[in-house]
XYZ file of C-alpha atoms in Angstrom:
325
model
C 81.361 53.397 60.686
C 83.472 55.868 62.714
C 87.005 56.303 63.218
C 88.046 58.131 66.645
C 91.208 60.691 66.660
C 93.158 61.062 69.499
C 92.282 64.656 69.773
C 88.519 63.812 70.803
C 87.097 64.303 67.529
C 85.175 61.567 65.365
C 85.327 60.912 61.077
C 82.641 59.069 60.062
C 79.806 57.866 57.799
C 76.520 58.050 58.550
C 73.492 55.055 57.807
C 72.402 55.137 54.807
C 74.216 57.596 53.043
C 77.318 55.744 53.587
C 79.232 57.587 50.814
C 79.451 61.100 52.932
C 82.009 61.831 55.049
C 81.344 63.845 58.379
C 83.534 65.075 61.053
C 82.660 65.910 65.129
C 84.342 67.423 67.671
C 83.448 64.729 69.780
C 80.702 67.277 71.357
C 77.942 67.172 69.529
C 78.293 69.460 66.180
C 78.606 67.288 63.126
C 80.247 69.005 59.681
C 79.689 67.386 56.147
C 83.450 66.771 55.306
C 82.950 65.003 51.398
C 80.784 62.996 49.236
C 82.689 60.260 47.577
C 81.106 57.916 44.760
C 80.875 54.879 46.256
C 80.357 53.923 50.024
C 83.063 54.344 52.101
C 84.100 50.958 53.488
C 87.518 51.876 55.663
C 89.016 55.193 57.613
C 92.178 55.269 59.371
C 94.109 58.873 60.186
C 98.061 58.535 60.819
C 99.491 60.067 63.599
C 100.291 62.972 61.429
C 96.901 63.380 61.243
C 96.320 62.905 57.190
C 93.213 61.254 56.978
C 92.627 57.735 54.804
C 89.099 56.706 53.289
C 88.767 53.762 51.118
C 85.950 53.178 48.950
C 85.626 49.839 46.902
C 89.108 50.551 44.322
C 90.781 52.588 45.853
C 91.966 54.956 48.726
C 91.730 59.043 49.192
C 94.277 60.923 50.909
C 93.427 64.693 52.436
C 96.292 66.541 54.704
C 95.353 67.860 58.225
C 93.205 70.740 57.674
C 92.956 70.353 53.950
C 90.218 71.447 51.690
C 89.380 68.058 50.072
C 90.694 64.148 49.302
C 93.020 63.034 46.896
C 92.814 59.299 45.070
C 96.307 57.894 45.546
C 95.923 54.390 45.634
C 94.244 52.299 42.896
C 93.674 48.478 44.191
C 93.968 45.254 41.186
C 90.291 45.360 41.770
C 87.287 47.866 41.213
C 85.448 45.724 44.269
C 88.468 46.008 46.643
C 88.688 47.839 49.588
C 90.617 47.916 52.925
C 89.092 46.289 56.279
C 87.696 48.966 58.664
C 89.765 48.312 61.805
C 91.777 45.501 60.183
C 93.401 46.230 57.135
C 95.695 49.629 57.376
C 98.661 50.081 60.095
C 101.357 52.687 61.061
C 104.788 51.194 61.465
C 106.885 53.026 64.163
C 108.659 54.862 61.526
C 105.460 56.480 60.209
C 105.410 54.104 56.774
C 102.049 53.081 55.958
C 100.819 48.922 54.992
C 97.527 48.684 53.532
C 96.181 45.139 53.327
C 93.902 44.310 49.898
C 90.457 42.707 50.696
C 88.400 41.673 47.954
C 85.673 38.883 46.710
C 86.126 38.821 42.821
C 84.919 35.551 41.181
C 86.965 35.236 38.139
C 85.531 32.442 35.649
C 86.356 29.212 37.224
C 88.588 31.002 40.622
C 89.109 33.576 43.155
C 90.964 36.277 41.358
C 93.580 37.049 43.326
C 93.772 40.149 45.006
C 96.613 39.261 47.731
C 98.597 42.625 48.051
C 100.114 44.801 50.203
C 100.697 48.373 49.468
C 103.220 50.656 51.324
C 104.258 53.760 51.484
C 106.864 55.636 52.870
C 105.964 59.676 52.003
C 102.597 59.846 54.353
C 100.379 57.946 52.082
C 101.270 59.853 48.844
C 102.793 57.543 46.704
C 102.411 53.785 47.564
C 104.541 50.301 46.611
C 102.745 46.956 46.000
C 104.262 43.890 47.138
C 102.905 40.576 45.848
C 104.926 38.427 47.672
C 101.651 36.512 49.818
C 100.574 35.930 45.631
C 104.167 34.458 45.297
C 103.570 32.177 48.723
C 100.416 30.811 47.604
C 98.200 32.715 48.906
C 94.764 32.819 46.876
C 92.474 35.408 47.622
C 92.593 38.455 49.703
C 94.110 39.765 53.019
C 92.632 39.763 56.344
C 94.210 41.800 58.437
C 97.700 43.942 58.664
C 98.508 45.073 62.100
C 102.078 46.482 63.614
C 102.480 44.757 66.722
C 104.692 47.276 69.659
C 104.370 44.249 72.254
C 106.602 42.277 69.265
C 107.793 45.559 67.028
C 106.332 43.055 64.412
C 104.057 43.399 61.386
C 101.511 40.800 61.612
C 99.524 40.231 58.034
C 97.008 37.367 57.872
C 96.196 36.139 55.038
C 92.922 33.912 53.258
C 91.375 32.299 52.135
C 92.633 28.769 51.292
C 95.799 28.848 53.320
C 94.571 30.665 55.884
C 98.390 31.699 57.243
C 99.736 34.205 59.816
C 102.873 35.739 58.550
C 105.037 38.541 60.560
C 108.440 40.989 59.924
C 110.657 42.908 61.816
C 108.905 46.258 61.909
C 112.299 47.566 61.624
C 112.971 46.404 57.948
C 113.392 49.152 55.655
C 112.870 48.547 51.874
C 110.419 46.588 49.496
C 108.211 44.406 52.040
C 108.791 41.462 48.985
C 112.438 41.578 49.984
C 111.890 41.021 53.868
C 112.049 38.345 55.749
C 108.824 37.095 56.280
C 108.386 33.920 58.668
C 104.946 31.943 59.592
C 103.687 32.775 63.417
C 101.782 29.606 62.699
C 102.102 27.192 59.709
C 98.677 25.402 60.846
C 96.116 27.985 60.633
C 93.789 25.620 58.685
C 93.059 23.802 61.171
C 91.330 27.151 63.179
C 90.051 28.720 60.083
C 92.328 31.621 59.572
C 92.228 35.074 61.374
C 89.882 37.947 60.458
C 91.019 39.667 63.649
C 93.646 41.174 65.921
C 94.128 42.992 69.414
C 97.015 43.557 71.066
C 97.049 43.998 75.066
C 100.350 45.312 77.576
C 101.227 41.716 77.748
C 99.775 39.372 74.857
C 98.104 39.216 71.641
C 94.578 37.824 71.050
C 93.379 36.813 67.625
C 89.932 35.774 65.971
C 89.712 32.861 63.804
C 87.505 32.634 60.459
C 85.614 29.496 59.774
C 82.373 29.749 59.179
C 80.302 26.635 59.904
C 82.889 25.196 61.649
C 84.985 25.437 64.584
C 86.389 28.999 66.031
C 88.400 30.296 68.406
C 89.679 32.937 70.499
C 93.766 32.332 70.088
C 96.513 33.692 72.399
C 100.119 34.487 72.205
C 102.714 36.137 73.845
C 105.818 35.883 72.062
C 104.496 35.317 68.551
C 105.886 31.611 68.292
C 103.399 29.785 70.797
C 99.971 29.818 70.477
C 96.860 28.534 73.093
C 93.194 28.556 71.989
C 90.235 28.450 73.703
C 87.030 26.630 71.742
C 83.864 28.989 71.392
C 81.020 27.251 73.078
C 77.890 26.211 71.308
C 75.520 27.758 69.944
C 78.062 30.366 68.498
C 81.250 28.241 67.895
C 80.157 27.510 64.076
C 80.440 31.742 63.845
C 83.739 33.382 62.911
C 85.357 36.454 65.211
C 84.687 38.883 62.458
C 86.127 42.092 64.735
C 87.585 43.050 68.020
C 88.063 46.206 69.734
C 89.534 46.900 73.043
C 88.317 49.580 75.229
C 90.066 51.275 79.025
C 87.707 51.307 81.539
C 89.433 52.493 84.325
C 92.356 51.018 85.282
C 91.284 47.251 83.023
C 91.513 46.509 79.578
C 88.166 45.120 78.016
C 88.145 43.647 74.880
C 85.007 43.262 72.819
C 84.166 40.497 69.837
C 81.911 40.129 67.548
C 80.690 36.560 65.602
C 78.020 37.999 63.347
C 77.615 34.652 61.171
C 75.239 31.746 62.199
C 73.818 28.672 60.774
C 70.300 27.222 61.240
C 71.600 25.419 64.413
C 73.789 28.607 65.495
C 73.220 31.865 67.379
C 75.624 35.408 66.458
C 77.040 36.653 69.944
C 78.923 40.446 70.706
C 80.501 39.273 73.719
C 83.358 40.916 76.219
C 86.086 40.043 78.570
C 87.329 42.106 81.288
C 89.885 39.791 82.713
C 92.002 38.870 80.103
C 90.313 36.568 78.517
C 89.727 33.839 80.920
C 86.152 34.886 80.653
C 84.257 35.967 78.582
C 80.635 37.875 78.817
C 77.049 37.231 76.619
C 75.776 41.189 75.474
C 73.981 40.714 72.550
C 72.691 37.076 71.398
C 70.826 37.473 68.150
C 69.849 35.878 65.184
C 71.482 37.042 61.630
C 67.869 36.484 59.853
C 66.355 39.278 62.012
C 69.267 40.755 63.277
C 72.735 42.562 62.358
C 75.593 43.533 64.658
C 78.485 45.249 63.615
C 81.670 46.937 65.461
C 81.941 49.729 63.561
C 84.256 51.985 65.650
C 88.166 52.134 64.872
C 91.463 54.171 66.399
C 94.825 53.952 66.546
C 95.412 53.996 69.968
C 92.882 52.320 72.711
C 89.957 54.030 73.886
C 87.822 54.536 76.542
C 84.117 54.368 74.582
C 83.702 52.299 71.235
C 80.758 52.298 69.065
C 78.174 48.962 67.805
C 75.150 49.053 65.610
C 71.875 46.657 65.521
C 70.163 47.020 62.441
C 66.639 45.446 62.363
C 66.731 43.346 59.002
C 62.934 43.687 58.471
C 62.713 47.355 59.056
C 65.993 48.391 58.189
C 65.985 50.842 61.534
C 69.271 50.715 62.069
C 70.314 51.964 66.188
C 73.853 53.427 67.113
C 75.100 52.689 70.870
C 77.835 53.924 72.584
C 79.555 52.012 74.867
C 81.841 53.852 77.946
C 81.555 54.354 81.725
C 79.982 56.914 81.976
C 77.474 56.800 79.104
């Protein structure tokens, strides 16, 4: 995976050593950065440029221009991590939310590994908040995201529920004390989200039920929702990631629905029109084929990375994806 700055330069892991850390100008000299103990499943840097990397239990910390990472977060789980792309935000006030994600079979249940961690000192010390635990909520997190169209924090929740909750990004305190309100009490029924974007005028979100129906959601206020079926062969596949990319003066947005069934096809697909339409890029098969999104960034770029990994070989091919490439 690889996590673009907004100075041009590029953090990263690199296939298969995914437990070492590198770091590119953007221009074609790569640096060895760190060598954590287990792979590195999430990056995200802050606008103040301190640099995030979670590994399964936990999350390392190193300043800009520092010498080497610091562990300051421990999750309730050795085998939890935060979703690359989907599970850390930066609230306008530069706090920090970390969402927990986690598959921990615990005797006859899902332990539950439902928290959100915040922190208010640039990712030094953090809080956990347990209130989704309190609300039901039996699993894990999907995806935390601060919303600027809405100056909300969206969290999404799974996996029985399957809820969308949101706060006023201006609430300052414990995150169990705010006011927390569904977008949508109904989520069920479209399989949860695993996914967010946010365009100039509207949200789009990616719904999570495997072998059954999904959808491509929209909103524009947060309180009314439209949703547009994914077509067969690929509607039994959940949107497991979007990214958006500016290509000129247009905002694309690209998914990804890397699950199939026997009957079902995986798709990476794009729309350049808001989503009214939607385009075919890469139709494969998940027994001989593997498709991942793996770039993140705060802010929208122009290029985005994807990987195909043969699942026979294990060749594994990186493409970038801008105008001019």
């Amino acid at each position: 995976m690889v996590y673009l700055r907004t100075d041009g330069g590029i953090l990263g892991c690199r296939y298969p050593n995914d437990n070492q850390l590198f770091e590119s100008n953007g221009e074609g000299a790569v640096n060895f950065i760190h060598s954590f103990h287990e792979p590195i499943k999430g990056i995200f840097v802050s606008s103040r440029q301190v640099t995030f990397v979670s590994v399964k239990g936990g999350v390392y910390r190193r300043l800009p221009n520092g010498s080497s990472f610091v562990r300051v977060l421990d999750f309730a789980s050795p085998d939890s991590f935060f979703r690359h792309n989907n599970g850390m935000t930066e609230m306008p006030d530069g706090s920090l939310v970390i969402g927990e994600y986690g598959n921990v079979w615990n005797h006859n249940g899902w332990k539950n590994l439902a928290y959100l961690y915040s922190s208010s000192d640039n990712g030094m010390n953090w809080k956990p908040s347990d209130f989704l635990i309190r609300r039901g909520t039996n699993k894990h997190v999907h995806v935390v995201k601060y919303i600027s169209l809405l100056n909300k924090l969206f969290v999404a929740d799974g996996d029985n529920h399957n809820r969308l909750w949101m706060a006023d990004a201006g609430y300052v305190g414990d995150w169990n004390d705010a006011k927390w309100t569904f977008a949508n009490r109904f989520h069920i029924q479209m399989g949860g989200y695993t996914s967010i974007v946010e365009t100039d005028s509207k949200l789009f979100f990616g719904t999570d039920y495997q072998g059954g129906t999904n959808f491509i959601v929209e909103s524009e206020n947060g309180k009314t929702f439209t949703k547009k079926v994914v077509p067969d062969p690929y509607r039994q596949s959940p949107i497991d990631n979007m990214v958006m990319r500016k290509s000129g003066g247009k905002t694309e947005i690209w998914a990804n629905l890397p699950y199939c069934t026997a009957a079902s096809k995986c798709l990476l697909m794009f729309t350049k029109d808001g989503g009214q339409s939607w385009n075919r890029v890469v139709e494969y098969d998940r027994k001989n084929h593997v498709v991942w999104l793996i770039s993140s960034s705060r802010h929208m770029s122009n290029s985005f990375y994807f990987a195909i990994e043969n699942i026979a070989t294990r060749h594994r091919r990186v493409f970038k994806v801008g105008d001019n490439q």
